[in-house]
Coordinates of C-alpha atoms in Angstrom, one line a residue:
M1 CA -13.1 -19.5 -11.9
A2 CA -10.4 -17.1 -12.8
W3 CA -9.7 -13.4 -11.7
L4 CA -8.5 -10.2 -13.5
Y5 CA -7.0 -8.1 -10.8
I6 CA -5.3 -4.7 -10.4
L7 CA -2.9 -3.8 -7.7
H8 CA -1.7 -0.4 -6.7
S9 CA 1.5 0.7 -4.8
P10 CA 1.2 4.1 -3.1
T11 CA 5.0 4.3 -2.8
L12 CA 5.7 3.6 -6.6
D13 CA 2.3 5.2 -7.6
R14 CA 2.0 2.5 -10.1
Y15 CA -0.5 -0.1 -11.1
Y16 CA 0.0 -3.9 -11.8
V17 CA -2.5 -5.8 -13.8
G18 CA -2.6 -9.5 -13.7
H19 CA -4.8 -12.6 -13.8
T20 CA -4.9 -15.7 -11.6
T21 CA -7.0 -18.8 -10.9
E22 CA -5.8 -18.7 -7.2
S23 CA -7.7 -16.7 -4.5
L24 CA -7.1 -13.1 -4.7
D25 CA -5.9 -13.2 -1.1
E26 CA -3.3 -15.9 -1.9
R27 CA -2.2 -14.1 -5.1
L28 CA -1.7 -10.8 -3.2
R29 CA 0.2 -12.7 -0.3
K30 CA 2.6 -14.0 -3.1
H31 CA 3.1 -10.5 -4.5
L32 CA 4.0 -9.2 -1.0
S33 CA 6.2 -12.1 -0.1
M34 CA 10.0 -12.5 -1.0
H35 CA 10.0 -13.1 -4.8
Q36 CA 11.6 -11.8 -7.9
G37 CA 9.6 -10.0 -10.5
W38 CA 8.2 -6.5 -11.3
T39 CA 6.0 -6.5 -8.1
A40 CA 9.2 -7.2 -5.9
R41 CA 10.0 -3.4 -6.3
A42 CA 7.5 -2.5 -3.5
K43 CA 5.9 -4.1 -0.5
D44 CA 2.8 -2.2 -0.2
W45 CA 0.7 -3.5 -3.0
V46 CA -3.1 -3.1 -2.4
L47 CA -5.8 -4.9 -4.3
V48 CA -7.9 -2.2 -5.8
Y49 CA -10.0 -3.8 -8.5
A50 CA -11.0 -7.3 -9.6
E51 CA -13.3 -9.0 -12.1
E52 CA -14.3 -12.6 -12.1
Y53 CA -14.3 -14.8 -15.2
P54 CA -15.4 -18.4 -15.9
D55 CA -12.0 -19.3 -17.1
K56 CA -8.4 -18.5 -17.3
A57 CA -8.4 -17.5 -21.0
S58 CA -11.2 -14.9 -20.6
A59 CA -9.2 -13.3 -17.6
Y60 CA -6.1 -13.3 -19.6
K61 CA -7.8 -11.7 -22.6
R62 CA -9.2 -8.9 -20.4
E63 CA -5.7 -8.4 -18.8
R64 CA -4.2 -8.1 -22.4
A65 CA -6.9 -5.5 -23.2
I66 CA -6.2 -3.4 -20.1
K67 CA -2.5 -3.5 -20.6
A68 CA -3.0 -2.5 -24.3
W69 CA -4.4 0.8 -23.0
K70 CA -0.9 1.8 -21.9
S71 CA -2.6 4.5 -19.8
K72 CA -2.2 4.8 -16.0
A73 CA -5.0 7.6 -16.1
R74 CA -7.5 5.0 -17.8
I75 CA -6.7 2.3 -15.4
A76 CA -7.1 4.8 -12.4
E77 CA -10.5 5.7 -13.9
L78 CA -11.5 2.0 -14.1
V79 CA -10.6 1.6 -10.5
R80 CA -12.5 5.0 -9.5
A81 CA -15.5 4.0 -11.4
A82 CA -15.7 0.7 -9.5
R83 CA -15.8 2.1 -6.0

């Protein structure tokens, strides 16, 4: 099982799109812990969207598709529509 997930940082007002085979709770914990990388810029990341996939390759394909949008508004609409 794999996940496509979207995090949101209210202070940065930015989205982060990723994929993982870990539990979503564990992956979020790692983003919030002391690490280097893009998400180290903020400590208020919130999981706002997730899709489950049967394998890592499928989740990665979806991640690349969403990142190809290059549109914060389109990602925000995806998140809004899922609520």
